[in-house]
Amino acid sequence: MDFLRLEGTLASGFSLDLGPLKEPLGFIRVLEWVFAIFAFATTGGYSGKTTIKVTCQPPLSSSDATAVFGYPFRLGAHPFEITICNSSHITSHLQGDFSSSAEFYVCVGVFGFLYCTATLILYLCYQSVYRQTSRGPIIDLVVTVLFAFLWLLSSSAWGKGLTDVKWATNPDNIASICDDCKAGEFPSMGRLNASVIFGFLNLILWAGNCWFIYKETRFHKDPSQAATVEEGGAPGP
C-alpha cells in the first residue's frame, strides 16, 4: 500500500520546471554534477609512462626502458624490462600501492555524480514533492553535508597519494637500480594534478550549497511558513 501511495504521489507530482536552474540551489547542483564527472574521469581514465635510459661505453650505445602505469596505481603490478650493458636483461617493478586513496576518490566522485543526477530530477520534475514536507530538504541537507566531508577526506587522501605516485614514478629515483641508468622521459602528471583541483572545487561547491539547502528547511523558515508547507499548502506572503 505504501508503494502504491508513493507511486501515485510521484505520478501526480510530475511537472517539468526548469526554474530551479535559475536559482542557486539548482545551478550549483548542476556544477556539482559536472565537476564530479571531471573528478572521477581525470583519475579513473589515467595512463602514463616513465622512462629510463641505459648508456653503455665503449662502444657508445643506449637503450630505453619504459614502465607503463595507470589507475588504480598498484605500481608493483607493472613490471618493465631493462637491457643492461652486458646484453643481459633484468626485470624490475615500480614500487608502491596507492590504489586505496585513488579508488576512494573515484568512488566519492561516482556516487556524488549519481546523487546529483537523482536530486536534479527531483528539483526539475518533482519540485512539489520535494517541498511537500520538511523531510525532503532536511535529507538533502544531511546528504550534502556528508558529501562535502567525503570530498574533503578523499581529495586530501588522493593529493597525498598523488605526491607518492610522482615520487615512485620519477625517472631520477628509478634510475638508481643500475649504475648505467639515467633519467629519461618524465611522466605527464597534468591530468592528475587537475583531478586534485577538481576534488577541492567539489568540496567548495558542496560545502557552499549546504547554505542554500538549509534555507529550504524548516530550521531557517519561520514557524508559520514551515507549518504551511507541512500541510501541503503554498507559503503565505
Backbone as a ProteinNet text record, in pm:
[ID]
protein_1_A
[PRIMARY]
MDFLRLEGTLASGFSLDLGPLKEPLGFIRVLEWVFAIFAFATTGGYSGKTTIKVTCQPPLSSSDATAVFGYPFRLGAHPFEITICNSSHITSHLQGDFSSSAEFYVCVGVFGFLYCTATLILYLCYQSVYRQTSRGPIIDLVVTVLFAFLWLLSSSAWGKGLTDVKWATNPDNIASICDDCKAGEFPSMGRLNASVIFGFLNLILWAGNCWFIYKETRFHKDPSQAATVEEGGAPGP
[TERTIARY]
82.7	0	86.9	196	284.8	351.5	386.9	449.7	352.5	227.5	126.6	100.1	99.6	77.7	193.4	319.7	436.4	433.6	396.1	388.8	285.3	171.6	67.7	112.6	187.1	237.4	334.4	424.4	522.3	455.5	354.6	285.6	208.3	142.3	62.7	149.3	269.6	355.3	450.3	452.4	545.9	507.4	603.9	583.3	719.3	756	886.9	892.6	989.4	1004.7	1154.3	1204.6	1346.7	1379.1	1280.4	1300.8	1409.1	1416	1519.3	1662	1684.5	1818.8	1862.6	1765.9	1797.4	1824.7	1800.4	1823.3	1954.1	2018.4	2145	2133.6	2019.7	2002.2	2021.1	1955.7	1966	2092.3	2134.1	2251.8	2378.2	2393.6	2511.9	2510	2389.9	2381.8	2429.3	2399.1	2448.7	2601.8	2657.7	2803.5	2864.7	2800.7	2848.9	2846.6	2741.9	2727.3	2841.2	2872.7	2978.2	3115.9	3145.3	3277.2	3299.2	3191.3	3205.3	3251.1	3196.5	3240	3387.2	3427.7	3567.7	3659.4	3615	3698.8	3727.7	3621.4	3648.3	3699.2	3668.1	3715	3864.6	3913	4054.7	4142.3	4087	4163.8	4146.6	4022.1	3995.7	4043.6	4055.1	4096.4	4242.8	4322.6	4462.2	4551.2	4645.4	4751.5	4875.9	4989	5112.2	5230.8	5345.8	5467.3	5586.3	5683.5	5808.7	5923.5	6030.6	6138	6273.8	6359.2	6499.3	6585.7	6705	6798.5	6917.7	6959.3	7078.6	7186.5	7293.9	7402.5	7525.7	7577.7	7693.3	7808.8	7932	8050.4	8172	8273	8257.8	8195.5	8142.5	8113.5	7993.2	7978.9	7871.2	7737.9	7650.4	7516.8	7420.5	7294.3	7194.7	7065.1	6991.6	6860.2	6766.2	6637.7	6535.9	6458.9	6422.7	6333.4	6212.5	6094.4	5972.8	5878.7	5832.7	5734.3	5601.7	5497.5	5364.3	5282.9	5208.8	5128.3	4999.5	4904	4775.9	4687.1	4563.4	4465.5	4442.4	4435	4425.8	4560.4	4670.1	4802.2	4856.8	4834.9	4907.8	5038	5136.9	5256.8	5337.7	5330.8	5405.1	5357.2	5239	5183.6	5229.2	5320.8	5365.1	5515	5552.9	5695.1	5746.6	5874.5	5937.6	6077	6124.2	6249.6	6359.6	6478	6593.2	6703.5	6757.2	6871.1	6997	7079	7199.8	7317.4	7433.2	7542.7	7605.8	7590.9	7644.5	7543	7440.9	7336.4	7240.2	7251.2	7153.8	7033	6926.5	6801.1	6762.8	6719.1	6666.7	6525.1	6441.8	6303.1	6287.4	6233.2	6212.5	6066.2	6029.5	5892.6	5894.2	5791.7	5770.1	5728.4	5755	5730.2	5612.1	5525	5417.1	5279.2	5184.6	5044	4961.4	4909	4834.3	4688.6	4641.6	4506.8	4397.9	4424	4318.4	4271.3	4364.9	4325.9	4265	4320	4266.5	4125	4102.9	3971.6	3868.7	3910.1	3819.5	3776.1	3870.1	3840.7	3743.9	3771.4	3683.7	3545.2	3539.8	3411.2	3326.4	3387.7	3314.5	3263.5	3347.4	3306.3	3188.3	3191.6	3082.9	2952.8	2958.8	2836.5	2786.2	2877.6	2835.5	2763.3	2814.8	2750.2	2610.2	2596	2465.5	2367.5	2415.1	2325.7	2282	2375	2338.8	2234.2	2249.3	2152.4	2014.1	2008.1	1879.7	1814.5	1893.3	1834.6	1795.7	1869	1829.1	1695.2	1674.6	1544.3	1435.4	1467.7	1371	1341.7	1446.6	1427.5	1344.8	1375.3	1316.5	1181.7	1161.6	1039.9	943.2	993.3	908.6	929.3	934.5	958	850	723.9	615.4	630.6	678.2	701.2	815.6	919.9	1037.3	1000	912.1	875.4	748.5	688.5	560.6	573.1	682.9	708.8	848.8	880.6	1013	1120.3	1079.6	1177.5	1268.5	1212.4	1292.4	1414.1	1398	1514.4	1609.9	1555.3	1642.6	1731.1	1672.5	1751.3	1855.4	1813.3	1905.2	2021.2	1992.7	2096.9	2194.5	2142.6	2228.8	2321.3	2266.4	2347.3	2450.7	2412.6	2506.4	2621.5	2591.4	2697	2789.6	2730.7	2810.8	2904.2	2853.8	2937.6	3047.3	3016.8	3120.5	3235	3199.5	3301.2	3379.5	3309.1	3376.4	3469.9	3429.7	3519.1	3644.6	3630	3746.8	3841.8	3786.7	3869.8	3935.8	3855.1	3906.7	4005.5	3979.1	4070.8	4204.1	4199	4322.5	4401.8	4331.1	4398.6	4458.6	4382.8	4433	4546.4	4540.3	4650.2	4780.3	4773.4	4891	4931.5	4833.1	4864.4	4931.4	4886.1	4945.9	5090.7	5119.3	5257.7	5346.6	5295.7	5372.1	5386.6	5282	5289.4	5396.8	5401.8	5503	5643.2	5663.8	5796.4	5832.1	5735.5	5763.3	5785.1	5732.2	5746.4	5846.4	5916.6	6017.7	6138.2	6177.1	6289.9	6419.8	6438.9	6560.2	6568.7	6454.7	6453.5	6464.9	6400.8	6404.3	6542.9	6615.9	6746.4	6850.1	6820.4	6917.4	6929.5	6846.5	6850.3	6972.1	7040.6	7161.8	7259.9	7389.7	7493.2	7490.2	7447.9	7449.7	7314.6	7223	7089.7	7084.6	7014.2	6991	6843.8	6799.7	6660.1	6630.3	6513.9	6468.6	6346.2	6240.4	6118	6039.4	5998.6	5918.7	5770.5	5694.2	5551	5475.7	5372.5	5286.7	5184.3	5190.2	5103.7	4998.6	4988.8	4894.4	4751.5	4713.1	4575.6	4547.2	4644.1	4624.2	4626.7	4710.7	4708.5	4570.8	4512.7	4379	4274.7	4292.7	4194.1	4188.4	4304.5	4306.1	4238.4	4264.6	4199.9	4048.4	4001.7	3858	3799.7	3877.2	3829.6	3803	3896.1	3877.5	3774	3757.6	3648.4	3514	3505.7	3383.3	3356.7	3462.3	3446.5	3385.2	3435.2	3382.8	3237.1	3205.5	3068.3	2970.6	3004.7	2913.8	2899.1	3009.3	3000.8	2918.8	2940.4	2864.5	2717.3	2686.3	2546.3	2467.6	2538.4	2468.8	2384.7	2435.5	2361.3	2230	2232.3	2111.7	2009.7	2057.3	1963.8	1909.1	1994.3	1949.5	1834.9	1839.8	1733.4	1600.1	1601.7	1478.5	1418.4	1493.6	1445.6	1363.2	1294.7	1211.4	1295.3	1424.3	1510.3	1535	1528.2	1552.1	1422.6	1313.6	1185.5	1119.8	1032.2	960.3	855.4	811.8	721.4	593.1	533.9	406.9	425.9	538.9	564.9	595.1	672	703.2	576.7	483.8	359.9	276	274.5	200.6	253	386.9	448.9	414.9	418.7	386.8	245.7	152.6	14.1	-7.2	97.5	87.6	40.4	23	-23	91.9	58.5	160.9	199	327.3	370.3	294.6	267.3	196.7	284.1	227	307.2	395.5
-120.1	0	126.2	123.4	238.3	259.9	148.5	161.1	221.3	174.8	228	375.8	412.9	553.5	639.6	586.7	659.9	673.2	563.8	566.5	668.6	672.1	768.8	911.3	932.9	1067.1	1114.5	1024.4	1061.1	1088.2	1006.2	1024.4	1155.4	1186.7	1309.4	1432.9	1414.3	1528.5	1564.8	1486.7	1515	1643.9	1734.1	1859.6	1917.4	1912.9	1962.3	2114.1	2161.7	2305	2335.1	2412.4	2445.8	2567.5	2619.2	2736	2718.4	2601.2	2584.7	2600.9	2583.5	2601.4	2747.5	2838.4	2980.6	3022.3	2930.7	2957.1	2891	2942.5	2882.2	2733.7	2691.5	2550.9	2458.4	2489.6	2405.1	2429.7	2556.2	2589.5	2528.6	2538.1	2480.1	2328.5	2268.9	2123.3	2079.8	2159.3	2128.7	2136.8	2238.5	2250	2130.8	2087.2	1969.1	1846.5	1834.3	1721.2	1721	1838	1849.9	1822.9	1885.2	1870.9	1732.3	1664.4	1525.6	1436.6	1461	1386.3	1412.1	1539.8	1574.2	1506.7	1501.4	1446.6	1298.3	1217.7	1073.8	1035.3	1114.2	1081.4	1108.4	1219.7	1251.3	1153.7	1094	996.6	855.6	813.3	675.4	641.5	740.4	711.8	738.2	757.8	796.7	677.8	701	605.7	685.4	650.6	723.7	629.4	686.3	605.8	686.3	614.9	675	597.6	666.6	605.4	632.7	530.1	548.3	505.2	564.2	532.8	458	356	280.7	314.7	379.2	422.9	338.4	277.4	188.4	243.4	230.8	270	194.6	163.4	167.6	38.2	21	131.7	209.3	334.4	417.2	369.4	329.6	284.8	310.8	314.9	340	267.8	238.7	175	234	227	281.4	168.8	191.8	100.9	183	140.3	216.9	137.5	201.4	142	213.8	139.1	194.6	172	271.8	260.4	339.5	318.3	389.3	354.4	405.2	378.5	228.5	169.7	233.3	252.4	255.1	288	183.1	56.3	-51.8	-69	12.4	23.6	-105.5	-183.1	-309.1	-410.1	-389.1	-481.3	-447.1	-351.4	-308.2	-335.6	-456.2	-486.1	-420.3	-395.8	-347.4	-409	-423.1	-493.6	-394.9	-417.4	-330.8	-414.7	-366	-429.8	-359.3	-427.7	-366.3	-388	-333.1	-321.5	-454.2	-560.5	-690.1	-770	-695.9	-752.6	-845.8	-854.6	-934.8	-848.2	-914	-844.9	-866.8	-763.3	-776	-718.7	-778.4	-732.6	-662.1	-543.7	-465.8	-422.9	-370.5	-325.3	-186.1	-109.3	13.8	-21.1	67.2	39.1	121.3	54.5	125.7	83	88.7	61	176.6	260.2	378.9	369.1	245	221.8	264	256.3	285	430.1	524.8	665.8	698.8	639.5	666.4	610.4	487.7	425.8	493.5	536	609	739.5	809.7	936.6	916.2	816.6	788.9	745.3	665.9	619.6	737.6	832.4	951.1	1029.7	1040.9	1112.3	1047.5	915.8	844.1	855.4	833.8	842.5	986.8	1084.2	1223.6	1255.9	1202.9	1221.1	1160.2	1040.3	973.6	1050.3	1100	1175.4	1306.4	1372.9	1496.5	1468.6	1357.6	1321.1	1301	1226.9	1199.9	1327.7	1415.4	1536.5	1636.6	1639.5	1727.6	1684.5	1553.2	1503.1	1545.5	1537.3	1576.6	1726.7	1808.1	1953.4	1995.3	1933.8	1980.6	1916.2	1793.6	1720.5	1698.8	1702.3	1674.1	1779.3	1905.2	2013	2017.7	1990.4	1993.2	1881.1	1764.2	1652.5	1685.8	1749.8	1786.6	1883.7	1978.6	2081.5	2047.4	1930.6	1896.7	1885	1827.1	1816.9	1869.5	1882.7	1932.9	1824.6	1698.1	1589.9	1594.6	1631.7	1632.9	1722.6	1852	1940	1898.3	1844.1	1803.9	1686.9	1587.2	1473.8	1520.9	1610.7	1666.2	1737.7	1811.9	1884.5	1788	1683.7	1587.5	1517.2	1474.6	1404.4	1499	1623.9	1721	1749.2	1763.2	1781.3	1659.5	1540.2	1417.4	1415.1	1452.7	1453	1559.1	1673.5	1775.8	1720.8	1647.1	1586.2	1478.5	1398.5	1294.2	1353.3	1465.4	1532.4	1582.9	1633.1	1677.7	1561	1448.8	1332.8	1275.6	1253.1	1186	1273.5	1404.6	1493.5	1505.1	1512.3	1518.8	1389.4	1276.3	1146.5	1127.5	1164.1	1147.6	1246.2	1367.1	1461.1	1404.2	1342	1276.3	1156.1	1077.7	962.3	1003.4	1112.9	1159.4	1202.3	1266.5	1302.8	1179.2	1070.6	945.8	881.4	889.4	835	909.1	1040.6	1119	1078	1055.4	1015.2	876	784.8	646.5	631.7	723.1	713.7	815.4	885	981.3	905.5	930.6	857.5	875.1	988.5	1007.8	907	872.5	773.2	631.4	605.1	470	437.3	537.6	515	462.1	466	418.4	266.3	196.4	49.2	-7.6	72.5	23.2	138.4	106.3	209.4	286.7	222.8	286.9	350.3	352.7	406.1	555.3	626.4	769.5	799.9	911.5	951.3	978.3	933	958	1047.5	1000.2	1079.9	1077	1194.6	1205.3	1183.9	1122.3	1103.5	1235.5	1245.1	1364	1353	1447.1	1444	1554.8	1630.6	1741.9	1699.3	1585.5	1536.8	1500.9	1439.1	1401.4	1523.8	1622.3	1747.3	1812.5	1808.3	1865	1789.8	1658.4	1579	1622.1	1654.3	1701.1	1837.4	1924.6	2056.3	2040.5	1949.6	1925.5	1875	1794.9	1744.4	1855.5	1950.4	2059.6	2160.2	2173.7	2255.6	2194	2060.9	1992.8	2017.2	2015.3	2043.7	2181.6	2282.3	2418.8	2425.4	2359.4	2363.4	2295.7	2176.5	2102	2171.3	2225.7	2295.9	2424	2497.8	2620.3	2594.9	2483.6	2452.3	2417.4	2381.7	2349.8	2468.2	2589.4	2707.4	2722.6	2704	2722.5	2612.2	2490.4	2383.1	2408	2458.2	2490.4	2591.9	2685.1	2785.5	2723.7	2600.8	2533.1	2453.3	2437.4	2356.4	2440.2	2370.5	2437.6	2509.7	2476	2540.7	2687	2718.2	2855.9	2934.8	2864.6	2932.6	2962.5	3063.3	3093.2	2985.3	2964.9	2853.7	2850.7	2966.4	2967.5	2920.5	2961	2917.2	2769.1	2720.4	2578	2495.7	2542.1	2470.3	2466.6	2574.3	2577.9	2476.7	2468.1	2370.8	2229.8	2202.8	2069.6	2028.9	2127.3	2097.7	2083.9	2110.9	2092.5	2212.6	2326.3	2448.3	2533.1	2640.7	2734	2824.2	2864.9	2953.4	3085.5	3141.5	3268.6	3382.8	3501.8	3617.7	3665.1
0	0	0	78.8	83.6	-51	-118.3	-250.1	-350.8	-346.7	-439	-410.2	-281.9	-246.3	-296.6	-282.2	-330.5	-482.3	-550.1	-695.7	-742.6	-673	-709.6	-685.2	-574.8	-544.5	-649.9	-693.7	-795.4	-928.7	-961.6	-1089.3	-1091.8	-982.2	-978.5	-958.8	-901.6	-872.9	-984.5	-1092.9	-1202.4	-1273.5	-1283.9	-1356.1	-1390.2	-1517.2	-1559.3	-1547.2	-1469.3	-1446.1	-1439	-1535.3	-1539.3	-1453.3	-1384.6	-1299.4	-1194.4	-1124.7	-1021.7	-1073	-1205.3	-1258.9	-1253.4	-1243.1	-1232.9	-1088.6	-995	-854.1	-810.5	-705.3	-659.2	-628.7	-572	-534.7	-653.8	-766.3	-884.7	-963.7	-976.2	-1055.6	-996.9	-865.1	-801.1	-812.6	-807.6	-822.3	-961.6	-1063.3	-1197.9	-1201.1	-1135.8	-1129.7	-1056.6	-949.6	-877.4	-967.4	-1046	-1138.9	-1240.1	-1296	-1396.8	-1336.9	-1223	-1163.6	-1102.9	-1063.9	-1018.9	-1134.4	-1254.6	-1373.3	-1400.9	-1397.2	-1421.4	-1319.4	-1194.3	-1087.4	-1109.3	-1128.5	-1140.5	-1279.4	-1382.3	-1517.3	-1532.9	-1477.7	-1489.8	-1411.2	-1307.3	-1228.1	-1281.5	-1300.1	-1340.1	-1480.5	-1568.6	-1705.1	-1732.1	-1626.1	-1647.1	-1681.4	-1772.8	-1804.8	-1841.6	-1783.3	-1811.2	-1822.5	-1852.1	-1864.1	-1816.3	-1765.4	-1721.9	-1784.4	-1821	-1899.5	-1837.1	-1837.4	-1801.3	-1919.6	-1930	-2037.9	-1981.2	-2054	-2017.3	-2119.2	-2075.4	-2164.6	-2137.9	-2244.5	-2233.1	-2317.1	-2265.2	-2341.6	-2286.5	-2371.9	-2517.7	-2566.1	-2685.7	-2775.3	-2721.5	-2762.9	-2712.2	-2767.5	-2680.5	-2720.9	-2605.6	-2636.5	-2532.4	-2566.1	-2463.8	-2481.6	-2377.7	-2407.4	-2317.7	-2251.6	-2127.1	-2054.5	-2009.3	-2051.1	-2023.8	-1934.8	-1828.8	-1738	-1756.2	-1783.9	-1803.3	-1675.2	-1634.4	-1513.4	-1532.5	-1444.4	-1453.3	-1336.2	-1342.4	-1238	-1227	-1108	-974.3	-903.6	-978	-925.4	-828.3	-865.8	-798.6	-876.8	-842.9	-925.3	-928.7	-821.3	-819.3	-921.6	-976.5	-1076.2	-1217.6	-1232.6	-1365.2	-1381.4	-1427.8	-1449	-1577.4	-1582.2	-1704.8	-1716.2	-1838.3	-1865.9	-1900.4	-1844.1	-1868.3	-1933	-2044.4	-2109.2	-2062.4	-1983.3	-1928.7	-2023.7	-1988.2	-2083.8	-2124.4	-2048.5	-2090.2	-2171.3	-2222.2	-2308.9	-2236.9	-2107	-2032.4	-1998.6	-1959.6	-1930.9	-1784.7	-1722.1	-1586.5	-1584.2	-1501.4	-1486.8	-1353.5	-1358.9	-1237	-1228.6	-1115	-1092.9	-1031.4	-1062.6	-989.4	-847.1	-754.9	-614.3	-561.4	-483.2	-415.7	-462.2	-370.1	-398.5	-343.2	-433.5	-393.9	-439	-449.6	-501.5	-403.5	-273.2	-176	-185.9	-190.3	-198.5	-333.8	-441.2	-575.6	-590.3	-544.4	-558.6	-468.5	-350.9	-261.8	-327.5	-388.3	-454.9	-571	-654.4	-769.2	-721.7	-614.9	-560.8	-514.2	-443.4	-399	-519.5	-623.3	-743.6	-813.4	-825.2	-893.2	-814.7	-683.6	-603.9	-595.7	-594.7	-599.6	-728.8	-839.8	-969.6	-970.5	-916.1	-912.5	-824.2	-710.6	-622.1	-688.1	-757	-827.5	-934.9	-1005.5	-1109.1	-1048.7	-936.5	-871.6	-819.9	-756.5	-699.7	-808.7	-919.4	-1029.5	-1087.9	-1098.3	-1143.8	-1045.4	-916.7	-813.6	-820.8	-836	-841.2	-962.7	-1078.4	-1204.1	-1235.7	-1188.3	-1226.1	-1110.3	-987.3	-871.1	-763.3	-802.1	-706.6	-599.2	-638.4	-540	-437.9	-482.7	-390.6	-295.8	-349.8	-268.9	-157.4	-187.4	-91.6	-11.9	-39.8	23.1	174	219.6	363.8	391.2	517.8	555	545.6	529.7	530	408	290.9	168.8	179.4	209.2	223.1	335.2	445.3	556.1	513.7	447.4	399.2	298.4	208.9	110.4	178.8	284.2	356.7	423.5	487.4	556.3	456	343.8	243.3	182.3	159.6	102.9	198.7	327.9	428.6	430.1	421.1	419.5	298.6	181.6	62.1	70.4	129.8	147.7	233.2	338.7	425	349.2	268.5	190.7	85.8	25	-71	-1.4	121.3	196.6	223.7	271.1	301.5	176.4	72.4	-46.7	-122.6	-131.1	-203.2	-129.6	2.9	81.4	68.6	77.5	66.7	-72.3	-175.9	-311.8	-341.4	-283.6	-300.3	-245.4	-126.3	-67.5	-152.1	-199.1	-282.5	-412	-472.5	-597.2	-576	-462.2	-431	-426	-366.1	-358.9	-496.1	-579.1	-715	-794.6	-781.2	-852.9	-811.6	-682.5	-636	-687.8	-682.7	-722.3	-872.6	-952.4	-1098.7	-1154	-1066	-1109.5	-1166.5	-1292	-1351.5	-1273.7	-1207.9	-1128.7	-1015.3	-956.7	-848.4	-902.6	-1015.4	-1072.9	-1125.6	-1174.9	-1236.6	-1139.3	-1011.3	-912.4	-910.6	-989.8	-986.3	-1058.1	-1142.9	-1207.4	-1227	-1236.5	-1244.3	-1374.5	-1483.5	-1614.4	-1651.2	-1558.3	-1586.1	-1556.8	-1641.1	-1623.1	-1647.9	-1595.6	-1613.5	-1759.8	-1802.1	-1937.9	-1938.8	-2005	-2016.2	-1885.7	-1840.7	-1719.1	-1753.3	-1663.4	-1690.8	-1687.8	-1769.1	-1771.3	-1658.6	-1567.6	-1449.9	-1449.4	-1558.6	-1561.5	-1536.6	-1593.1	-1576.3	-1431.3	-1364.1	-1224.3	-1133.4	-1165.9	-1090.1	-1099.4	-1219.9	-1238.6	-1157.6	-1144.4	-1069.6	-923.3	-864.8	-725.6	-714.6	-813.1	-813.6	-822.3	-910	-922.1	-790.6	-718.1	-589.6	-489.8	-479.1	-384.2	-434	-565.5	-617.8	-580.7	-586.9	-543.7	-395.8	-315.7	-172.4	-152.3	-223.8	-210.8	-254.2	-367.6	-419.1	-323.5	-275.4	-188	-52.3	0.2	128.7	113.7	4.9	-16.7	-39.6	-105.1	-134.6	-8.5	97.4	223	270.7	250.5	296.3	220.2	89.7	10	35.6	66.7	103	243.4	331.8	468.2	464.9	370.4	359.7	320.6	265.6	227.3	343.2	451.3	563.4	660.6	749.7	850	953.7	963.5	1062.1	1026.2	896.6	853.3	839.4	805.5	785.2	919.6	919.8	1042.2	1067.8	1192.1	1225.8	1145	1116.2	1043.3	900.1	837.8	699.9	695	794.1	799.1	817.8	902.3	924.3	798.1	721.6	597	497.4	489.5	398.6	440.1	572.5	621.9	585.1	581.5	547.4	397.7	318.8	175	101.3	169.1	102.5	60.3	-10.3	-54.9	60.6	68	174.4	170	284.9	292.8	253.3	230.7	192.3	305.8
[MASK]
+++++++++++++++++++++++++++++++++++++++++++++++++++++++++++++++++++++++++++++++++++++++++++++++++++++++++++++++++++++++++++++++++++++++++++++++++++++++++++++++++++++++++++++++++++++++++++++++++++++++++++++++++++++++++++++++++++++++++++++

